[in-house]
XYZ file of C-alpha atoms in Angstrom:
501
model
C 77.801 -18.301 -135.369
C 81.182 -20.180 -135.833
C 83.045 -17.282 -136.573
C 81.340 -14.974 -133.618
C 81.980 -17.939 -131.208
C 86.151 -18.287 -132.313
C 86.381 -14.471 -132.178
C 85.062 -14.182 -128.650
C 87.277 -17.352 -127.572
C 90.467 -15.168 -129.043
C 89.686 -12.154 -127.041
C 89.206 -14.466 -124.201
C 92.225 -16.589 -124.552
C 95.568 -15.046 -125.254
C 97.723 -15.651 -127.990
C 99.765 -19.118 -127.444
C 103.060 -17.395 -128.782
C 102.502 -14.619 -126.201
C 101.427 -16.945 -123.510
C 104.596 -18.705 -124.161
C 106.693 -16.032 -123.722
C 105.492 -15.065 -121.057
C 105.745 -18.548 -119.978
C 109.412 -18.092 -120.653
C 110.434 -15.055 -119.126
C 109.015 -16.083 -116.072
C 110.714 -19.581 -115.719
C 114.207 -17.348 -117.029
C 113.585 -15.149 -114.137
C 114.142 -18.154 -111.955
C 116.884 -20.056 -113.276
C 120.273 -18.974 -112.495
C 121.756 -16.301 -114.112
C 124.728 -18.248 -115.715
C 122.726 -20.286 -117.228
C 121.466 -17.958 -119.527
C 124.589 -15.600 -120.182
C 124.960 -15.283 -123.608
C 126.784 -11.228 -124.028
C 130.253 -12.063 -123.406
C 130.543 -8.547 -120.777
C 127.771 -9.543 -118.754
C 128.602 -9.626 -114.834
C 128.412 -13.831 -113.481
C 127.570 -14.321 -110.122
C 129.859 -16.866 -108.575
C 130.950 -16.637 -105.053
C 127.405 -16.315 -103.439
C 127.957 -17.343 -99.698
C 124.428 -16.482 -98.545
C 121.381 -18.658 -99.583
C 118.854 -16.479 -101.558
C 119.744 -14.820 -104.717
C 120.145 -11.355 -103.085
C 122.482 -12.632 -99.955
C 125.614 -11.335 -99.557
C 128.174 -11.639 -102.675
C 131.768 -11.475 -102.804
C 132.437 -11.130 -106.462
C 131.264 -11.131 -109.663
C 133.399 -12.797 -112.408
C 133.406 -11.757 -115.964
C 133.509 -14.328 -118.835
C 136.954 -12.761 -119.843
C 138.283 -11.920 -116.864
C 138.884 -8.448 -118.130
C 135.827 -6.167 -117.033
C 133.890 -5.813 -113.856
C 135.120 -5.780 -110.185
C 136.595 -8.450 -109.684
C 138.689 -10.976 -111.419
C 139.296 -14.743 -110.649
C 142.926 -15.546 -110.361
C 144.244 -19.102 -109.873
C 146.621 -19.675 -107.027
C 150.290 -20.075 -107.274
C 151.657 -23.262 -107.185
C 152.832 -25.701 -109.569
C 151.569 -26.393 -112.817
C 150.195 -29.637 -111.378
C 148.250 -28.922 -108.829
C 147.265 -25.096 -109.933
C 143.706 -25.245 -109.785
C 143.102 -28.370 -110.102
C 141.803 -29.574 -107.199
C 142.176 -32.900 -105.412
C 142.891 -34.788 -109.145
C 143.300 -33.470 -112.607
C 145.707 -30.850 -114.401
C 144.652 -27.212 -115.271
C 146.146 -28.278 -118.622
C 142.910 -30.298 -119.089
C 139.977 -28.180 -119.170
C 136.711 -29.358 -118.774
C 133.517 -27.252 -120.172
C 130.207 -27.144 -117.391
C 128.548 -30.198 -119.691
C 131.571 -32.520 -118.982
C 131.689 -30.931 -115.399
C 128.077 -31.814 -115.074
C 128.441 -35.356 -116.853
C 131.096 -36.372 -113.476
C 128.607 -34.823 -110.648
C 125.958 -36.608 -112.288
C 127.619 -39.763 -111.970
C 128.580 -38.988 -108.232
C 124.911 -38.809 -107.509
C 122.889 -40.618 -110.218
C 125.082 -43.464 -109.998
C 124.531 -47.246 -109.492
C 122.963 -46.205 -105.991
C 119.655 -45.062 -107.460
C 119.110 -48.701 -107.668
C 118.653 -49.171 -103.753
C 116.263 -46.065 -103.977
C 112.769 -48.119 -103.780
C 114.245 -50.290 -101.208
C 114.888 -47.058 -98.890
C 111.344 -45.642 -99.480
C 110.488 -49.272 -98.624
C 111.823 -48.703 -95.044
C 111.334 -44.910 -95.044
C 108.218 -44.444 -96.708
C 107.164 -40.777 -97.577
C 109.550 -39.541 -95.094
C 112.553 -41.591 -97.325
C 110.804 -39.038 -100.234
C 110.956 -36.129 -98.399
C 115.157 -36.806 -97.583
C 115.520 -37.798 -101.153
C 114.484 -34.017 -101.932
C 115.996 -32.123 -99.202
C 119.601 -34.054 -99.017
C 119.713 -33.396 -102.234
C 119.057 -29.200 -101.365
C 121.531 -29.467 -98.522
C 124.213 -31.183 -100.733
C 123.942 -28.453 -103.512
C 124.274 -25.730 -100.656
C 126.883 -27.214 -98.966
C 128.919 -27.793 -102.261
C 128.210 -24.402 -103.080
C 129.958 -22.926 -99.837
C 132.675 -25.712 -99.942
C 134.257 -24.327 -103.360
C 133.383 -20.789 -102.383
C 136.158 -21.909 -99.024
C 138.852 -21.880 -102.013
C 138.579 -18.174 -102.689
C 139.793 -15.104 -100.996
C 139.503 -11.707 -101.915
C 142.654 -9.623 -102.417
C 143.296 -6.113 -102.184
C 142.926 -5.353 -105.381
C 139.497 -6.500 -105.610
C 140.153 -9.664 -107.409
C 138.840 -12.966 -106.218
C 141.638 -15.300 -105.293
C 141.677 -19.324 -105.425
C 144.692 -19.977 -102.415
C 143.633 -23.287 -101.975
C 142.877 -26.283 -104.623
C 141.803 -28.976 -102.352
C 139.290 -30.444 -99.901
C 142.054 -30.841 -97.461
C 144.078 -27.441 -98.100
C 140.590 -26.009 -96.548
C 140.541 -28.673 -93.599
C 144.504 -27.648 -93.420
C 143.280 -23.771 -92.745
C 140.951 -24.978 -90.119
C 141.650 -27.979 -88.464
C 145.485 -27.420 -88.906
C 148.201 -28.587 -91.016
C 148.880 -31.540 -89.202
C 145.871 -32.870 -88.286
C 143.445 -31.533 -91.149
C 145.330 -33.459 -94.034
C 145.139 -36.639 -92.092
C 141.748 -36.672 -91.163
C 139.898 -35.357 -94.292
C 142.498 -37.551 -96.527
C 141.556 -40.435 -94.422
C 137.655 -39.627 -94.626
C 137.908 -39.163 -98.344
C 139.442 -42.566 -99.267
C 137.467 -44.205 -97.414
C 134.096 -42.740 -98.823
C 135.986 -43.288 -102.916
C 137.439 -46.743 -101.978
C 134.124 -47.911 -100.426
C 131.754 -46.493 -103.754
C 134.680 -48.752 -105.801
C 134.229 -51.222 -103.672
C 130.517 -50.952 -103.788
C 130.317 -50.917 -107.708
C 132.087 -54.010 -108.166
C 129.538 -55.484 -105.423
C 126.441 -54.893 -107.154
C 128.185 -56.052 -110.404
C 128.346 -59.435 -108.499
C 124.979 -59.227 -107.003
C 123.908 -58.131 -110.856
C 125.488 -61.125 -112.442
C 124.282 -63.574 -110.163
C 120.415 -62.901 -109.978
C 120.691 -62.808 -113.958
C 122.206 -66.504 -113.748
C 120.695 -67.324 -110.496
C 121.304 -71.142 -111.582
C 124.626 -70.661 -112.983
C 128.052 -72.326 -112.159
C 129.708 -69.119 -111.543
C 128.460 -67.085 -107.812
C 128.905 -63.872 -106.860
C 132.158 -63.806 -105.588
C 133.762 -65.299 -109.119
C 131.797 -62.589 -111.066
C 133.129 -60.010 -109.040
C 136.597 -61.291 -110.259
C 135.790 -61.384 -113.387
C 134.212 -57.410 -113.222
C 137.992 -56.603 -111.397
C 139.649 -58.321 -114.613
C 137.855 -55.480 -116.830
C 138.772 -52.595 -114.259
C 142.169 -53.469 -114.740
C 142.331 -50.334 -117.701
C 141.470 -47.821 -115.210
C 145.208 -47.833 -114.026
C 146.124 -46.169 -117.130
C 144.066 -42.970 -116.621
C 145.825 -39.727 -117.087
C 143.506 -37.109 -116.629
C 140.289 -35.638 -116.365
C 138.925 -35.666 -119.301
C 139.033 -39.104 -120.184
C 137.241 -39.982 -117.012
C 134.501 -37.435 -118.123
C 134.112 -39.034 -121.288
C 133.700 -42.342 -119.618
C 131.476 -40.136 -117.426
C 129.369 -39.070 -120.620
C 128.821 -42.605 -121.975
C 128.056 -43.889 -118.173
C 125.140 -40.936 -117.825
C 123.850 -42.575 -121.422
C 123.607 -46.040 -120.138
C 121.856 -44.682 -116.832
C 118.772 -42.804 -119.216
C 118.175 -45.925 -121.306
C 118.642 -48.201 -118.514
C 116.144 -45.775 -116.265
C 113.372 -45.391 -119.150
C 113.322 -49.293 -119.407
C 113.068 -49.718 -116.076
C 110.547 -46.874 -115.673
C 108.584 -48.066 -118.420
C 108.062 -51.789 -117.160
C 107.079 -50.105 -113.421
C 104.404 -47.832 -115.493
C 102.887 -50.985 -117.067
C 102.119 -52.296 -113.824
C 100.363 -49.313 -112.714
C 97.294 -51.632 -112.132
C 98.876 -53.168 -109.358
C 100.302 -50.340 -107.266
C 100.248 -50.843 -103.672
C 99.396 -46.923 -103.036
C 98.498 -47.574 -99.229
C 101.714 -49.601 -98.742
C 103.632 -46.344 -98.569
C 104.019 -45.564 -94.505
C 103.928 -42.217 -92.902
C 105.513 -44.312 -90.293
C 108.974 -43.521 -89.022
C 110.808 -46.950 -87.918
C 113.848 -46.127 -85.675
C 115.509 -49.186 -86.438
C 115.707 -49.191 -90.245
C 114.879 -45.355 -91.221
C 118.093 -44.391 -90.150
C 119.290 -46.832 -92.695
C 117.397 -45.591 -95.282
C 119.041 -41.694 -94.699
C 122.597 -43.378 -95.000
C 121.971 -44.484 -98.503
C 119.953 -41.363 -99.416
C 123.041 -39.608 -97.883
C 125.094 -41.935 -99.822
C 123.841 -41.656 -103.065
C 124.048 -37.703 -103.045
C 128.052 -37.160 -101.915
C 129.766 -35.805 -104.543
C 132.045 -32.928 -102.547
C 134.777 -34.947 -103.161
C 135.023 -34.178 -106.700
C 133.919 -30.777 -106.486
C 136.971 -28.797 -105.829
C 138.815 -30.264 -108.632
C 135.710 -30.202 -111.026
C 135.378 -26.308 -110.327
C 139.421 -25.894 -110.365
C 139.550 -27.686 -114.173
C 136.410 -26.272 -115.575
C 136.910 -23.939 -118.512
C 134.660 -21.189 -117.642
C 134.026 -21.259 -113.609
C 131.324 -19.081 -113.114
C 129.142 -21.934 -114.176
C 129.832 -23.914 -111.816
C 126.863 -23.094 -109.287
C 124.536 -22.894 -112.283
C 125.831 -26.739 -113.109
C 124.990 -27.841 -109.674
C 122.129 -26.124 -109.169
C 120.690 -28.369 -112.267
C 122.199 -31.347 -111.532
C 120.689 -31.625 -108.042
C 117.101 -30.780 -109.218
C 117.306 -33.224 -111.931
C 118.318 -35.894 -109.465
C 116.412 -34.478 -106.632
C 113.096 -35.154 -109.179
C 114.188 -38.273 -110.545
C 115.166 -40.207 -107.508
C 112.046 -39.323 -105.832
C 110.217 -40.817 -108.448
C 112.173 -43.634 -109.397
C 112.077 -45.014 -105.706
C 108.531 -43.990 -105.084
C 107.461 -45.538 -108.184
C 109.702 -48.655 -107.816
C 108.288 -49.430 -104.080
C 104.311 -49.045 -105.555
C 104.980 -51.548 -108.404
C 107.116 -54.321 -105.832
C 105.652 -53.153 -102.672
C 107.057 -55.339 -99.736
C 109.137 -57.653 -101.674
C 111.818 -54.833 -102.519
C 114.985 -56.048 -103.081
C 118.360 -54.171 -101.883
C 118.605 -53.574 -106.141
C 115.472 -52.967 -107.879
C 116.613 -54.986 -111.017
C 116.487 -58.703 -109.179
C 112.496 -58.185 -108.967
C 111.497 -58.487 -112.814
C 110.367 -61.830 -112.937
C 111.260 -61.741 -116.729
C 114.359 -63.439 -116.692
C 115.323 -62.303 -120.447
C 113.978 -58.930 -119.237
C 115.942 -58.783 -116.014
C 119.116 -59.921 -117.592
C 119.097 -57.061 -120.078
C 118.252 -54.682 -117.725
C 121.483 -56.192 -114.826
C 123.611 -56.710 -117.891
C 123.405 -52.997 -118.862
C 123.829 -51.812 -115.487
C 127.198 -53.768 -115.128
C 128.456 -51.734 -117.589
C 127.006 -48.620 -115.772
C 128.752 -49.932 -112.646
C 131.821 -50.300 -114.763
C 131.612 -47.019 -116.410
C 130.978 -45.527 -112.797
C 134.239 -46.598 -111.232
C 137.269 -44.811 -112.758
C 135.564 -41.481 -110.789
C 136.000 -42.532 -107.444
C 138.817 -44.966 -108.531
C 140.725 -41.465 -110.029
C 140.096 -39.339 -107.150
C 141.361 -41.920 -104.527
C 144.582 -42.398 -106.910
C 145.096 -38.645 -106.850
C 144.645 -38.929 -102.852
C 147.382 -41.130 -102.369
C 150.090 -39.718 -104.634
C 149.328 -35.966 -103.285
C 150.205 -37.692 -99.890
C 152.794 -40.311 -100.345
C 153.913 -39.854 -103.930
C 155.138 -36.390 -104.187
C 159.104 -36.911 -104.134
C 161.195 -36.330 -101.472
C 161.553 -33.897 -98.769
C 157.771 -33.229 -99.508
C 156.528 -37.088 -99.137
C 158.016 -40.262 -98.211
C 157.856 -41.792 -101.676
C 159.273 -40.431 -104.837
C 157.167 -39.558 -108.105
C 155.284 -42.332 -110.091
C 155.841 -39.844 -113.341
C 159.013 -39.690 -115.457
C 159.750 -36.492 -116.719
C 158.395 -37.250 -120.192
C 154.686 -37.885 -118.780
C 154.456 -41.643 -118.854
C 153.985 -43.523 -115.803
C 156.646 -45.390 -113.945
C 156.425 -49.592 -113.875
C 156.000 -49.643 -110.267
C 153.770 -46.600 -110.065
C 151.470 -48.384 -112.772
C 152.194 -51.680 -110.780
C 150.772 -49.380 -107.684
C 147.644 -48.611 -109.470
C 146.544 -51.937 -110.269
C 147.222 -53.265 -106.951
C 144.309 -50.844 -105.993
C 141.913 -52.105 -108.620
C 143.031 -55.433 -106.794
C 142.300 -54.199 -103.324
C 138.799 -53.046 -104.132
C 138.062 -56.230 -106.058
C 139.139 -58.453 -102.548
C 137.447 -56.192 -100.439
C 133.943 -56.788 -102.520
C 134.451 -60.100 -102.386
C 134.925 -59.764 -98.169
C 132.208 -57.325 -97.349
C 128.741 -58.783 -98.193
C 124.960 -56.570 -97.892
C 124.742 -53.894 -99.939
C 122.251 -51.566 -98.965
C 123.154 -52.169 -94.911
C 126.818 -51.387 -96.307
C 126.313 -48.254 -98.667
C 123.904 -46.826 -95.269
C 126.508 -47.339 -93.039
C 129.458 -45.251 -95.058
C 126.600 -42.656 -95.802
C 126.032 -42.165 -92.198
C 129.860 -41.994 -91.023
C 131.874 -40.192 -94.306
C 128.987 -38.821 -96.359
C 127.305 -36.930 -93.341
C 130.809 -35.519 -92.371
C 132.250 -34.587 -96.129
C 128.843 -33.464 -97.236
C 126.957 -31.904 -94.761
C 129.198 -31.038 -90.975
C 132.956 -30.102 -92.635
C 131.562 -27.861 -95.285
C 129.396 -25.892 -93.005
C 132.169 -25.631 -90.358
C 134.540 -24.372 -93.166
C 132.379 -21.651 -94.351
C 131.524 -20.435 -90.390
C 135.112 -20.592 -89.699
C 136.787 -19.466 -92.847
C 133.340 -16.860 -94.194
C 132.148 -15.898 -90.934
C 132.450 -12.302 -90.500
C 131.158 -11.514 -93.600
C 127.838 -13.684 -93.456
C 124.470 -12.948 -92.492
C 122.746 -14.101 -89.386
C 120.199 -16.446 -91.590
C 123.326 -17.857 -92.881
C 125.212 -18.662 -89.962
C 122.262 -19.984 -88.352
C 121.413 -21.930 -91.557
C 124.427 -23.667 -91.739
C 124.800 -24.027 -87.816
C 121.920 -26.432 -88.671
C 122.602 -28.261 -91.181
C 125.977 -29.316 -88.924
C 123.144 -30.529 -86.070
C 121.532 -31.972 -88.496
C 124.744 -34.198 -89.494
C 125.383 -34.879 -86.914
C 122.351 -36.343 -85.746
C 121.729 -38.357 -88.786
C 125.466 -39.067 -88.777
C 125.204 -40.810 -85.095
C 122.460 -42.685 -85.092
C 122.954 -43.764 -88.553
C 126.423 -45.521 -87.847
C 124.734 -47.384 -84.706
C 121.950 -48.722 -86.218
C 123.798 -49.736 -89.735
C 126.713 -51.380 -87.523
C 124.192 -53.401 -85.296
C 122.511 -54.458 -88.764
C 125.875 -55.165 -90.651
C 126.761 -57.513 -87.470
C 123.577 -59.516 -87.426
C 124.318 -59.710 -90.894
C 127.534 -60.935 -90.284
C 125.966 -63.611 -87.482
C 124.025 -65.231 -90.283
C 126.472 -65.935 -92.387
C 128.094 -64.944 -95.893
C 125.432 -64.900 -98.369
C 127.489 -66.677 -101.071
């Protein structure tokens, strides 16, 4: 009877290695196609400009350059700034990993600490954003880089432009563009420095809540340690530091994860609203906003990368991953603490060992987190002041052989000490990190690159496309409006209150 009963169940149920593979193909089907290249002459998709796999395409690149229609070929320009993007030397390749590694720490950064304390104020509505921002960001990176390419005559696929700002140059003009994208830009990478050393004070302070030394002197003491980030060279240092600063977030995210699971008994679940408050949702889509800005770095990260035609497959993954993750991690966070959400999730454990491991961990996250930003806004400044002369007003801060100059390296740290006094002047986190999400991370990351791409893509786009990206630009600027009103009236009835050192 046994053995009739088994038999029937295998003719009923299908083999598990067949099921599997079938399993396989179909979730291969789906993922994009770089991904899964592994035949060296296999066509790449890369400069897709529509939003469904069989949209309009420009090009396909081969893996060496050799075969197929079209060929990628760098711009001409120096050998500094040759496809390198807004920081970082062609000379220092990246591979997609490393590539990966940096836009991970863009948008899985510290920030994913304020996460619970936005679904606190946006409930499931602060979910849904966390999941579509992070669809709209992808997208509108996607297009952004895709703004750096022409197509010749020849049929080859062209990079003419390296930087955020050579594309706001071609549209806004020369003049104006560089000023006002190079002015948007710093401030968006000088405020996430400034925000990193911040929470390393907040950090410090609720894990020594009775200690001699506040906030303000363990911010000083995190600027002392960021003092090493003036000697960065290149790239790839900053995505090792990247690497190491993606470790600390998994362990430090599985710990935290793990003590939220183990109050599972306790979950508020009808303390989530459906609820849309005016007054502090709009808050809530600044940080989500925030957290998922990482167009900055794109240009350059595509320009150094070793094998570009990766580079949508890269963010494609990247942005699920986080889409998933922070949608759990601040749903999750909000059931276990409910309506005593802190601005960082950390300063609820009531352990205070626990807590203290956890915020001393995340300090070094915070720390490891900074050269990015800290890099990019270096690279900023010297493309616009430090060029030599006629091109800038300022000479070089390299000597020929490589090695910085004393007052260029004198430069750099006074920027390390810039951020460090401006932490110490501008208190309230999450009211602060909404705030520059709703003025510079709804124009870099959702209005410029969609105007770009109309103005610059246009004529060869689709009408789903055009009206696609038509709204995403309402929709920044929407969010982008109402956000900087409300988060400015908050940050000055902050500011009424008092200091809260």
């Amino acid at each position: 009877m046994a053995s009739q009963f088994f038999s029937r169940l295998n003719m009923a149920v299908p083999p598990i290695g067949a099921s599997l593979g079938a399993a396989w193909t179909s979730v291969k089907s789906a993922l994009p196609d770089s991904c899964l290249n592994s035949q060296p002459d296999e066509q790449l998709h890369f400069a897709k400009f529509g939003r469904k796999p069989n949209d309009t395409e420009l090009s396909t690149l081969q893996n060496n350059g050799e075969e197929g229609n079209f060929q990628r070929v760098d711009s001409i320009g120096d050998d500094e700034s040759c496809g390198g993007g807004e920081f970082g030397s062609s000379r220092h390749k990246i591979s997609e990993w490393q590539a990966g590694w940096n836009v991970t720490n863009a948008i899985q950064g510290m920030f994913v600490v304020s996460l619970p304390y936005a679904v606190m104020n946006g409930g499931y509505w602060a979910i849904t954003a966390m999941i579509g921002v992070a669809y709209i960001c992808c997208y509108t990176g996607k297009i952004l880089v895709d703004c750096l390419y022409v197509t010749n005559e020849e049929g080859q696929l062209v990079r003419v432009r390296d930087t955020y700002v050579s594309i706001a140059e071609e549209c806004f003009g020369r003049r104006v563009g560089a000023k006002i994208v190079n002015t948007a830009q710093l401030i968006e990478l000088l405020m996430t420095c400034i925000l990193y050393i911040v929470l390393c004070g907040d950090l410090m302070a609720g894990t020594f809540p009775d200690g001699d030394i506040d906030s303000r002197s363990w911010m000083m003491i995190c600027g002392i340690l960021l003092l090493p980030c003036s000697f960065l060279k290149n790239l790839h240092h900053v995505s090792t530091l990247s690497f190491w600063c993606t470790m600390a977030h998994v362990v430090i995210n599985i710990m935290i994860m793990g003590y939220c699971l183990m109050q599972a008994g306790s979950w508020g679940w009808s303390q989530v609203s459906l609820r849309i408050d005016i007054f502090k949702f709009p808050i809530t889509l600044g940080i989500i906003v925030f957290s998922y800005t990482s167009q900055i770095f794109l240009p350059a990260l595509e320009g150094n990368m070793k094998d570009p035609s990766k580079f949508h497959c890269m963010l494609n993954w990247s942005h699920v991953a986080a889409a998933i993750f922070k949608s759990l991690f601040g749903y999750v966070g909000f059931l276990t603490w409910q309506g005593n959400t802190l601005d960082e999730i950390t300063n609820n454990i009531p352990t205070q060992g626990f807590k203290g491991f956890v915020n001393f961990i995340l300090v070094v996250k915070a720390l490891l987190s900074y050269p990015l930003p800290y890099y990019a806004a270096l690279d900023l400044l010297e493309r616009a002041f430090f060029k030599g002369r006629p091109e800038t007003t300022f000479p070089r801060m390299w000597s020929l052989d490589g090695e910085l100059k004393v007052w260029g390296l004198a430069l750099r740290v006074a920027l390390v000490v810039v951020t460090v006094v401006m932490a110490i002047s501008i208190p309230h986190f999450a009211i602060l990190m909404g705030f520059i999400g709703s003025f510079t991370g709804t124009m870099l990351s959702f209005i410029w690159p969609c105007y770009f791409h109309l103005k610059l893509k246009g004529p060869t786009l689709d009408w789903g496309t055009v009206a696609y990206d038509c709204f995403v630009i309402f929709l920044g600027v929407l969010f982008g409006v109402i956000g900087i009103c409300i988060s400015f009236k908050a940050l000055v009835e902050k500011f009424q209150i008092g200091l809260p050192f």
